[in-house]
Amino acid sequence: MSARRVPESTGTEEKRSIMTLSMYDASVPMFVRQFRALDAIIAKGEAHAAATGMDPREIFDSRLAPDMLPFPKQIQIASDMAKGGVARLAGETPPSWPDDEADLPALRARIQKTIAYIQSVSADQIRDSEQRDISLKAGANELHFKGQAYLLDFVIPNFYFHITTAYALLRQKGVQIGKRDYLGL
């Protein structure tokens, strides 16, 4: 990140510092941090199940509402958002992984696999991707973005939606986690 001085929009002679943030810095480190926090809260979910005699399937099969996707899909979609986002920003085809995790340890393994993949993409591969044309299918729709809008308006909001939903499902099942756990602090 670098700082540069620009005039404030008020037209006065005062100046303020504006930080620039690379597309890499806005994606890979944030995804890694949040996946590590997610892995830790799932571990707390496993420990909670063991300590209380809860069948871990209760967590695995949980959903917030009947029409919402269950816990595993939240992790799988967050993984797909992160690996797909980073791959497309790098101009690569995203890796395709089956959504076949059958238990909480398998979901944690997917998180680790996702972290390894996104860390394998370098800052140089993502550099200058703000204007890269990105197209993808989402259901029956074909979506088209420029790189920056893809990251900021599609990938990051979807990623956090599914991470937050996974957190909420764990809380709903009585797992003793809080905001500090969610933030990875």
JSON list of C-alpha atoms in Angstrom, two decimals:
[
{"chain": "A", "resi": 1, "resn": "MET", "atom": "CA", "xyz": [0.00, 0.00, 0.00]},
{"chain": "A", "resi": 2, "resn": "SER", "atom": "CA", "xyz": [1.22, 3.49, -0.70]},
{"chain": "A", "resi": 3, "resn": "ALA", "atom": "CA", "xyz": [-0.10, 6.88, 0.31]},
{"chain": "A", "resi": 4, "resn": "ARG", "atom": "CA", "xyz": [-0.46, 9.90, -1.93]},
{"chain": "A", "resi": 5, "resn": "ARG", "atom": "CA", "xyz": [-1.70, 13.39, -1.19]},
{"chain": "A", "resi": 6, "resn": "VAL", "atom": "CA", "xyz": [-4.74, 14.70, -3.06]},
{"chain": "A", "resi": 7, "resn": "PRO", "atom": "CA", "xyz": [-6.87, 17.79, -2.57]},
{"chain": "A", "resi": 8, "resn": "GLU", "atom": "CA", "xyz": [-10.05, 17.31, -0.58]},
{"chain": "A", "resi": 9, "resn": "SER", "atom": "CA", "xyz": [-13.28, 17.59, -2.48]},
{"chain": "A", "resi": 10, "resn": "THR", "atom": "CA", "xyz": [-14.23, 20.76, -0.59]},
{"chain": "A", "resi": 11, "resn": "GLY", "atom": "CA", "xyz": [-12.01, 22.84, -2.85]},
{"chain": "A", "resi": 12, "resn": "THR", "atom": "CA", "xyz": [-9.96, 24.13, 0.07]},
{"chain": "A", "resi": 13, "resn": "GLU", "atom": "CA", "xyz": [-6.18, 24.12, 0.13]},
{"chain": "A", "resi": 14, "resn": "GLU", "atom": "CA", "xyz": [-6.23, 21.38, 2.79]},
{"chain": "A", "resi": 15, "resn": "LYS", "atom": "CA", "xyz": [-5.01, 17.96, 1.75]},
{"chain": "A", "resi": 16, "resn": "ARG", "atom": "CA", "xyz": [-5.64, 14.46, 3.01]},
{"chain": "A", "resi": 17, "resn": "SER", "atom": "CA", "xyz": [-3.87, 11.17, 2.59]},
{"chain": "A", "resi": 18, "resn": "ILE", "atom": "CA", "xyz": [-5.44, 8.55, 0.33]},
{"chain": "A", "resi": 19, "resn": "MET", "atom": "CA", "xyz": [-4.30, 4.96, 0.54]},
{"chain": "A", "resi": 20, "resn": "THR", "atom": "CA", "xyz": [-4.10, 2.87, -2.56]},
{"chain": "A", "resi": 21, "resn": "LEU", "atom": "CA", "xyz": [-4.78, -0.82, -2.21]},
{"chain": "A", "resi": 22, "resn": "SER", "atom": "CA", "xyz": [-3.79, -3.44, -4.74]},
{"chain": "A", "resi": 23, "resn": "MET", "atom": "CA", "xyz": [-6.27, -6.01, -5.96]},
{"chain": "A", "resi": 24, "resn": "TYR", "atom": "CA", "xyz": [-4.06, -8.68, -4.38]},
{"chain": "A", "resi": 25, "resn": "ASP", "atom": "CA", "xyz": [-4.02, -6.91, -0.99]},
{"chain": "A", "resi": 26, "resn": "ALA", "atom": "CA", "xyz": [-7.81, -6.51, -1.16]},
{"chain": "A", "resi": 27, "resn": "SER", "atom": "CA", "xyz": [-8.33, -10.23, -1.77]},
{"chain": "A", "resi": 28, "resn": "VAL", "atom": "CA", "xyz": [-5.76, -12.91, -0.93]},
{"chain": "A", "resi": 29, "resn": "PRO", "atom": "CA", "xyz": [-4.71, -11.82, 2.60]},
{"chain": "A", "resi": 30, "resn": "MET", "atom": "CA", "xyz": [-8.33, -11.11, 3.55]},
{"chain": "A", "resi": 31, "resn": "PHE", "atom": "CA", "xyz": [-9.53, -14.50, 2.28]},
{"chain": "A", "resi": 32, "resn": "VAL", "atom": "CA", "xyz": [-6.70, -16.30, 4.10]},
{"chain": "A", "resi": 33, "resn": "ARG", "atom": "CA", "xyz": [-7.38, -14.50, 7.38]},
{"chain": "A", "resi": 34, "resn": "GLN", "atom": "CA", "xyz": [-11.10, -15.19, 7.24]},
{"chain": "A", "resi": 35, "resn": "PHE", "atom": "CA", "xyz": [-10.66, -18.84, 6.27]},
{"chain": "A", "resi": 36, "resn": "ARG", "atom": "CA", "xyz": [-8.27, -19.34, 9.18]},
{"chain": "A", "resi": 37, "resn": "ALA", "atom": "CA", "xyz": [-10.89, -17.83, 11.50]},
{"chain": "A", "resi": 38, "resn": "LEU", "atom": "CA", "xyz": [-13.57, -20.05, 9.95]},
{"chain": "A", "resi": 39, "resn": "ASP", "atom": "CA", "xyz": [-11.40, -23.14, 10.41]},
{"chain": "A", "resi": 40, "resn": "ALA", "atom": "CA", "xyz": [-10.91, -22.22, 14.08]},
{"chain": "A", "resi": 41, "resn": "ILE", "atom": "CA", "xyz": [-14.63, -21.76, 14.71]},
{"chain": "A", "resi": 42, "resn": "ILE", "atom": "CA", "xyz": [-15.46, -25.05, 13.02]},
{"chain": "A", "resi": 43, "resn": "ALA", "atom": "CA", "xyz": [-12.88, -26.68, 15.32]},
{"chain": "A", "resi": 44, "resn": "LYS", "atom": "CA", "xyz": [-14.74, -25.09, 18.23]},
{"chain": "A", "resi": 45, "resn": "GLY", "atom": "CA", "xyz": [-17.93, -26.58, 16.80]},
{"chain": "A", "resi": 46, "resn": "GLU", "atom": "CA", "xyz": [-16.35, -30.03, 16.75]},
{"chain": "A", "resi": 47, "resn": "ALA", "atom": "CA", "xyz": [-15.15, -29.57, 20.34]},
{"chain": "A", "resi": 48, "resn": "HIS", "atom": "CA", "xyz": [-18.62, -28.35, 21.38]},
{"chain": "A", "resi": 49, "resn": "ALA", "atom": "CA", "xyz": [-20.25, -31.42, 19.85]},
{"chain": "A", "resi": 50, "resn": "ALA", "atom": "CA", "xyz": [-17.80, -33.73, 21.62]},
{"chain": "A", "resi": 51, "resn": "ALA", "atom": "CA", "xyz": [-18.17, -31.96, 24.98]},
{"chain": "A", "resi": 52, "resn": "THR", "atom": "CA", "xyz": [-21.97, -31.91, 24.90]},
{"chain": "A", "resi": 53, "resn": "GLY", "atom": "CA", "xyz": [-22.61, -35.28, 23.28]},
{"chain": "A", "resi": 54, "resn": "MET", "atom": "CA", "xyz": [-24.15, -33.58, 20.24]},
{"chain": "A", "resi": 55, "resn": "ASP", "atom": "CA", "xyz": [-23.93, -35.56, 17.04]},
{"chain": "A", "resi": 56, "resn": "PRO", "atom": "CA", "xyz": [-21.66, -33.45, 14.74]},
{"chain": "A", "resi": 57, "resn": "ARG", "atom": "CA", "xyz": [-24.21, -34.12, 11.97]},
{"chain": "A", "resi": 58, "resn": "GLU", "atom": "CA", "xyz": [-26.47, -31.62, 13.74]},
{"chain": "A", "resi": 59, "resn": "ILE", "atom": "CA", "xyz": [-24.00, -28.91, 12.82]},
{"chain": "A", "resi": 60, "resn": "PHE", "atom": "CA", "xyz": [-23.25, -30.39, 9.40]},
{"chain": "A", "resi": 61, "resn": "ASP", "atom": "CA", "xyz": [-26.93, -30.63, 8.44]},
{"chain": "A", "resi": 62, "resn": "SER", "atom": "CA", "xyz": [-28.00, -27.30, 9.96]},
{"chain": "A", "resi": 63, "resn": "ARG", "atom": "CA", "xyz": [-29.59, -24.44, 8.05]},
{"chain": "A", "resi": 64, "resn": "LEU", "atom": "CA", "xyz": [-31.02, -21.13, 9.22]},
{"chain": "A", "resi": 65, "resn": "ALA", "atom": "CA", "xyz": [-34.31, -21.54, 7.39]},
{"chain": "A", "resi": 66, "resn": "PRO", "atom": "CA", "xyz": [-35.88, -24.36, 5.37]},
{"chain": "A", "resi": 67, "resn": "ASP", "atom": "CA", "xyz": [-35.21, -22.57, 2.08]},
{"chain": "A", "resi": 68, "resn": "MET", "atom": "CA", "xyz": [-31.54, -21.80, 2.87]},
{"chain": "A", "resi": 69, "resn": "LEU", "atom": "CA", "xyz": [-28.56, -23.95, 1.99]},
{"chain": "A", "resi": 70, "resn": "PRO", "atom": "CA", "xyz": [-27.10, -26.17, 4.74]},
{"chain": "A", "resi": 71, "resn": "PHE", "atom": "CA", "xyz": [-23.80, -25.67, 6.54]},
{"chain": "A", "resi": 72, "resn": "PRO", "atom": "CA", "xyz": [-21.55, -27.52, 4.04]},
{"chain": "A", "resi": 73, "resn": "LYS", "atom": "CA", "xyz": [-22.82, -25.43, 1.11]},
{"chain": "A", "resi": 74, "resn": "GLN", "atom": "CA", "xyz": [-21.90, -22.25, 3.02]},
{"chain": "A", "resi": 75, "resn": "ILE", "atom": "CA", "xyz": [-18.29, -23.43, 3.25]},
{"chain": "A", "resi": 76, "resn": "GLN", "atom": "CA", "xyz": [-18.22, -24.74, -0.33]},
{"chain": "A", "resi": 77, "resn": "ILE", "atom": "CA", "xyz": [-19.58, -21.51, -1.79]},
{"chain": "A", "resi": 78, "resn": "ALA", "atom": "CA", "xyz": [-17.21, -19.36, 0.27]},
{"chain": "A", "resi": 79, "resn": "SER", "atom": "CA", "xyz": [-14.38, -21.57, -1.05]},
{"chain": "A", "resi": 80, "resn": "ASP", "atom": "CA", "xyz": [-15.64, -21.24, -4.62]},
{"chain": "A", "resi": 81, "resn": "MET", "atom": "CA", "xyz": [-15.91, -17.46, -4.28]},
{"chain": "A", "resi": 82, "resn": "ALA", "atom": "CA", "xyz": [-12.35, -17.09, -2.99]},
{"chain": "A", "resi": 83, "resn": "LYS", "atom": "CA", "xyz": [-10.62, -19.51, -5.36]},
{"chain": "A", "resi": 84, "resn": "GLY", "atom": "CA", "xyz": [-12.72, -18.41, -8.33]},
{"chain": "A", "resi": 85, "resn": "GLY", "atom": "CA", "xyz": [-12.20, -14.75, -7.54]},
{"chain": "A", "resi": 86, "resn": "VAL", "atom": "CA", "xyz": [-8.44, -15.03, -7.22]},
{"chain": "A", "resi": 87, "resn": "ALA", "atom": "CA", "xyz": [-8.13, -17.26, -10.30]},
{"chain": "A", "resi": 88, "resn": "ARG", "atom": "CA", "xyz": [-10.20, -14.99, -12.51]},
{"chain": "A", "resi": 89, "resn": "LEU", "atom": "CA", "xyz": [-8.35, -11.88, -11.34]},
{"chain": "A", "resi": 90, "resn": "ALA", "atom": "CA", "xyz": [-5.13, -13.69, -12.28]},
{"chain": "A", "resi": 91, "resn": "GLY", "atom": "CA", "xyz": [-6.56, -14.50, -15.71]},
{"chain": "A", "resi": 92, "resn": "GLU", "atom": "CA", "xyz": [-6.73, -18.23, -14.93]},
{"chain": "A", "resi": 93, "resn": "THR", "atom": "CA", "xyz": [-9.52, -20.79, -15.03]},
{"chain": "A", "resi": 94, "resn": "PRO", "atom": "CA", "xyz": [-10.67, -21.49, -11.46]},
{"chain": "A", "resi": 95, "resn": "PRO", "atom": "CA", "xyz": [-9.95, -24.99, -10.17]},
{"chain": "A", "resi": 96, "resn": "SER", "atom": "CA", "xyz": [-13.06, -27.16, -10.04]},
{"chain": "A", "resi": 97, "resn": "TRP", "atom": "CA", "xyz": [-13.52, -29.25, -6.92]},
{"chain": "A", "resi": 98, "resn": "PRO", "atom": "CA", "xyz": [-16.41, -31.58, -6.17]},
{"chain": "A", "resi": 99, "resn": "ASP", "atom": "CA", "xyz": [-18.72, -30.55, -3.34]},
{"chain": "A", "resi": 100, "resn": "ASP", "atom": "CA", "xyz": [-18.50, -33.96, -1.71]},
{"chain": "A", "resi": 101, "resn": "GLU", "atom": "CA", "xyz": [-17.39, -33.19, 1.84]},
{"chain": "A", "resi": 102, "resn": "ALA", "atom": "CA", "xyz": [-19.23, -35.59, 4.15]},
{"chain": "A", "resi": 103, "resn": "ASP", "atom": "CA", "xyz": [-18.30, -34.28, 7.60]},
{"chain": "A", "resi": 104, "resn": "LEU", "atom": "CA", "xyz": [-16.79, -31.34, 9.49]},
{"chain": "A", "resi": 105, "resn": "PRO", "atom": "CA", "xyz": [-13.17, -32.56, 9.16]},
{"chain": "A", "resi": 106, "resn": "ALA", "atom": "CA", "xyz": [-13.63, -32.76, 5.38]},
{"chain": "A", "resi": 107, "resn": "LEU", "atom": "CA", "xyz": [-14.95, -29.18, 5.33]},
{"chain": "A", "resi": 108, "resn": "ARG", "atom": "CA", "xyz": [-11.90, -28.07, 7.31]},
{"chain": "A", "resi": 109, "resn": "ALA", "atom": "CA", "xyz": [-9.70, -29.88, 4.78]},
{"chain": "A", "resi": 110, "resn": "ARG", "atom": "CA", "xyz": [-11.42, -27.96, 1.98]},
{"chain": "A", "resi": 111, "resn": "ILE", "atom": "CA", "xyz": [-10.68, -24.71, 3.79]},
{"chain": "A", "resi": 112, "resn": "GLN", "atom": "CA", "xyz": [-6.98, -25.65, 3.98]},
{"chain": "A", "resi": 113, "resn": "LYS", "atom": "CA", "xyz": [-6.98, -26.63, 0.29]},
{"chain": "A", "resi": 114, "resn": "THR", "atom": "CA", "xyz": [-8.57, -23.28, -0.57]},
{"chain": "A", "resi": 115, "resn": "ILE", "atom": "CA", "xyz": [-5.97, -21.37, 1.45]},
{"chain": "A", "resi": 116, "resn": "ALA", "atom": "CA", "xyz": [-3.16, -23.29, -0.28]},
{"chain": "A", "resi": 117, "resn": "TYR", "atom": "CA", "xyz": [-4.60, -22.51, -3.70]},
{"chain": "A", "resi": 118, "resn": "ILE", "atom": "CA", "xyz": [-5.17, -18.80, -3.18]},
{"chain": "A", "resi": 119, "resn": "GLN", "atom": "CA", "xyz": [-1.72, -18.41, -1.63]},
{"chain": "A", "resi": 120, "resn": "SER", "atom": "CA", "xyz": [-0.23, -20.06, -4.74]},
{"chain": "A", "resi": 121, "resn": "VAL", "atom": "CA", "xyz": [-1.38, -17.08, -6.82]},
{"chain": "A", "resi": 122, "resn": "SER", "atom": "CA", "xyz": [1.15, -14.26, -6.67]},
{"chain": "A", "resi": 123, "resn": "ALA", "atom": "CA", "xyz": [0.58, -10.54, -6.42]},
{"chain": "A", "resi": 124, "resn": "ASP", "atom": "CA", "xyz": [2.21, -10.18, -9.85]},
{"chain": "A", "resi": 125, "resn": "GLN", "atom": "CA", "xyz": [-0.44, -12.45, -11.38]},
{"chain": "A", "resi": 126, "resn": "ILE", "atom": "CA", "xyz": [-3.22, -10.23, -10.04]},
{"chain": "A", "resi": 127, "resn": "ARG", "atom": "CA", "xyz": [-1.50, -6.88, -10.67]},
{"chain": "A", "resi": 128, "resn": "ASP", "atom": "CA", "xyz": [-3.44, -4.54, -12.97]},
{"chain": "A", "resi": 129, "resn": "SER", "atom": "CA", "xyz": [-6.55, -6.73, -12.94]},
{"chain": "A", "resi": 130, "resn": "GLU", "atom": "CA", "xyz": [-8.89, -3.82, -12.09]},
{"chain": "A", "resi": 131, "resn": "GLN", "atom": "CA", "xyz": [-10.01, -3.51, -15.73]},
{"chain": "A", "resi": 132, "resn": "ARG", "atom": "CA", "xyz": [-9.72, -7.17, -16.71]},
{"chain": "A", "resi": 133, "resn": "ASP", "atom": "CA", "xyz": [-12.89, -8.43, -18.41]},
{"chain": "A", "resi": 134, "resn": "ILE", "atom": "CA", "xyz": [-14.41, -11.23, -16.35]},
{"chain": "A", "resi": 135, "resn": "SER", "atom": "CA", "xyz": [-17.38, -13.35, -17.39]},
{"chain": "A", "resi": 136, "resn": "LEU", "atom": "CA", "xyz": [-18.92, -16.26, -15.56]},
{"chain": "A", "resi": 137, "resn": "LYS", "atom": "CA", "xyz": [-22.09, -18.28, -15.39]},
{"chain": "A", "resi": 138, "resn": "ALA", "atom": "CA", "xyz": [-24.24, -18.00, -12.29]},
{"chain": "A", "resi": 139, "resn": "GLY", "atom": "CA", "xyz": [-27.09, -20.43, -12.69]},
{"chain": "A", "resi": 140, "resn": "ALA", "atom": "CA", "xyz": [-28.79, -19.61, -15.97]},
{"chain": "A", "resi": 141, "resn": "ASN", "atom": "CA", "xyz": [-27.23, -16.14, -16.09]},
{"chain": "A", "resi": 142, "resn": "GLU", "atom": "CA", "xyz": [-24.03, -14.99, -17.74]},
{"chain": "A", "resi": 143, "resn": "LEU", "atom": "CA", "xyz": [-22.41, -12.25, -15.65]},
{"chain": "A", "resi": 144, "resn": "HIS", "atom": "CA", "xyz": [-19.90, -9.73, -16.99]},
{"chain": "A", "resi": 145, "resn": "PHE", "atom": "CA", "xyz": [-17.64, -7.53, -14.88]},
{"chain": "A", "resi": 146, "resn": "LYS", "atom": "CA", "xyz": [-14.48, -5.51, -14.89]},
{"chain": "A", "resi": 147, "resn": "GLY", "atom": "CA", "xyz": [-12.02, -6.92, -12.37]},
{"chain": "A", "resi": 148, "resn": "GLN", "atom": "CA", "xyz": [-12.47, -4.33, -9.63]},
{"chain": "A", "resi": 149, "resn": "ALA", "atom": "CA", "xyz": [-16.26, -4.47, -9.74]},
{"chain": "A", "resi": 150, "resn": "TYR", "atom": "CA", "xyz": [-16.09, -8.28, -9.80]},
{"chain": "A", "resi": 151, "resn": "LEU", "atom": "CA", "xyz": [-14.01, -8.35, -6.62]},
{"chain": "A", "resi": 152, "resn": "LEU", "atom": "CA", "xyz": [-15.73, -5.55, -4.70]},
{"chain": "A", "resi": 153, "resn": "ASP", "atom": "CA", "xyz": [-19.34, -5.98, -5.80]},
{"chain": "A", "resi": 154, "resn": "PHE", "atom": "CA", "xyz": [-19.64, -9.74, -6.32]},
{"chain": "A", "resi": 155, "resn": "VAL", "atom": "CA", "xyz": [-16.87, -11.86, -4.80]},
{"chain": "A", "resi": 156, "resn": "ILE", "atom": "CA", "xyz": [-16.34, -10.15, -1.45]},
{"chain": "A", "resi": 157, "resn": "PRO", "atom": "CA", "xyz": [-20.05, -9.67, -0.59]},
{"chain": "A", "resi": 158, "resn": "ASN", "atom": "CA", "xyz": [-20.84, -13.29, -1.53]},
{"chain": "A", "resi": 159, "resn": "PHE", "atom": "CA", "xyz": [-17.80, -14.57, 0.38]},
{"chain": "A", "resi": 160, "resn": "TYR", "atom": "CA", "xyz": [-18.77, -12.74, 3.56]},
{"chain": "A", "resi": 161, "resn": "PHE", "atom": "CA", "xyz": [-22.44, -13.72, 3.25]},
{"chain": "A", "resi": 162, "resn": "HIS", "atom": "CA", "xyz": [-21.54, -17.41, 3.32]},
{"chain": "A", "resi": 163, "resn": "ILE", "atom": "CA", "xyz": [-18.85, -17.07, 6.01]},
{"chain": "A", "resi": 164, "resn": "THR", "atom": "CA", "xyz": [-21.29, -15.13, 8.19]},
{"chain": "A", "resi": 165, "resn": "THR", "atom": "CA", "xyz": [-24.03, -17.69, 7.62]},
{"chain": "A", "resi": 166, "resn": "ALA", "atom": "CA", "xyz": [-21.66, -20.51, 8.65]},
{"chain": "A", "resi": 167, "resn": "TYR", "atom": "CA", "xyz": [-20.81, -18.53, 11.80]},
{"chain": "A", "resi": 168, "resn": "ALA", "atom": "CA", "xyz": [-24.52, -18.00, 12.54]},
{"chain": "A", "resi": 169, "resn": "LEU", "atom": "CA", "xyz": [-25.24, -21.71, 12.12]},
{"chain": "A", "resi": 170, "resn": "LEU", "atom": "CA", "xyz": [-22.54, -22.59, 14.64]},
{"chain": "A", "resi": 171, "resn": "ARG", "atom": "CA", "xyz": [-23.94, -20.03, 17.08]},
{"chain": "A", "resi": 172, "resn": "GLN", "atom": "CA", "xyz": [-27.44, -21.43, 16.53]},
{"chain": "A", "resi": 173, "resn": "LYS", "atom": "CA", "xyz": [-26.13, -24.85, 17.59]},
{"chain": "A", "resi": 174, "resn": "GLY", "atom": "CA", "xyz": [-24.78, -23.43, 20.85]},
{"chain": "A", "resi": 175, "resn": "VAL", "atom": "CA", "xyz": [-21.11, -23.17, 19.95]},
{"chain": "A", "resi": 176, "resn": "GLN", "atom": "CA", "xyz": [-19.49, -20.62, 22.25]},
{"chain": "A", "resi": 177, "resn": "ILE", "atom": "CA", "xyz": [-18.02, -18.24, 19.68]},
{"chain": "A", "resi": 178, "resn": "GLY", "atom": "CA", "xyz": [-18.22, -14.50, 19.40]},
{"chain": "A", "resi": 179, "resn": "LYS", "atom": "CA", "xyz": [-17.18, -11.58, 17.27]},
{"chain": "A", "resi": 180, "resn": "ARG", "atom": "CA", "xyz": [-13.49, -11.99, 18.18]},
{"chain": "A", "resi": 181, "resn": "ASP", "atom": "CA", "xyz": [-13.64, -15.57, 16.88]},
{"chain": "A", "resi": 182, "resn": "TYR", "atom": "CA", "xyz": [-15.32, -14.42, 13.66]},
{"chain": "A", "resi": 183, "resn": "LEU", "atom": "CA", "xyz": [-12.63, -11.78, 13.20]},
{"chain": "A", "resi": 184, "resn": "GLY", "atom": "CA", "xyz": [-9.86, -14.27, 13.97]},
{"chain": "A", "resi": 185, "resn": "LEU", "atom": "CA", "xyz": [-8.57, -12.27, 16.92]}
]
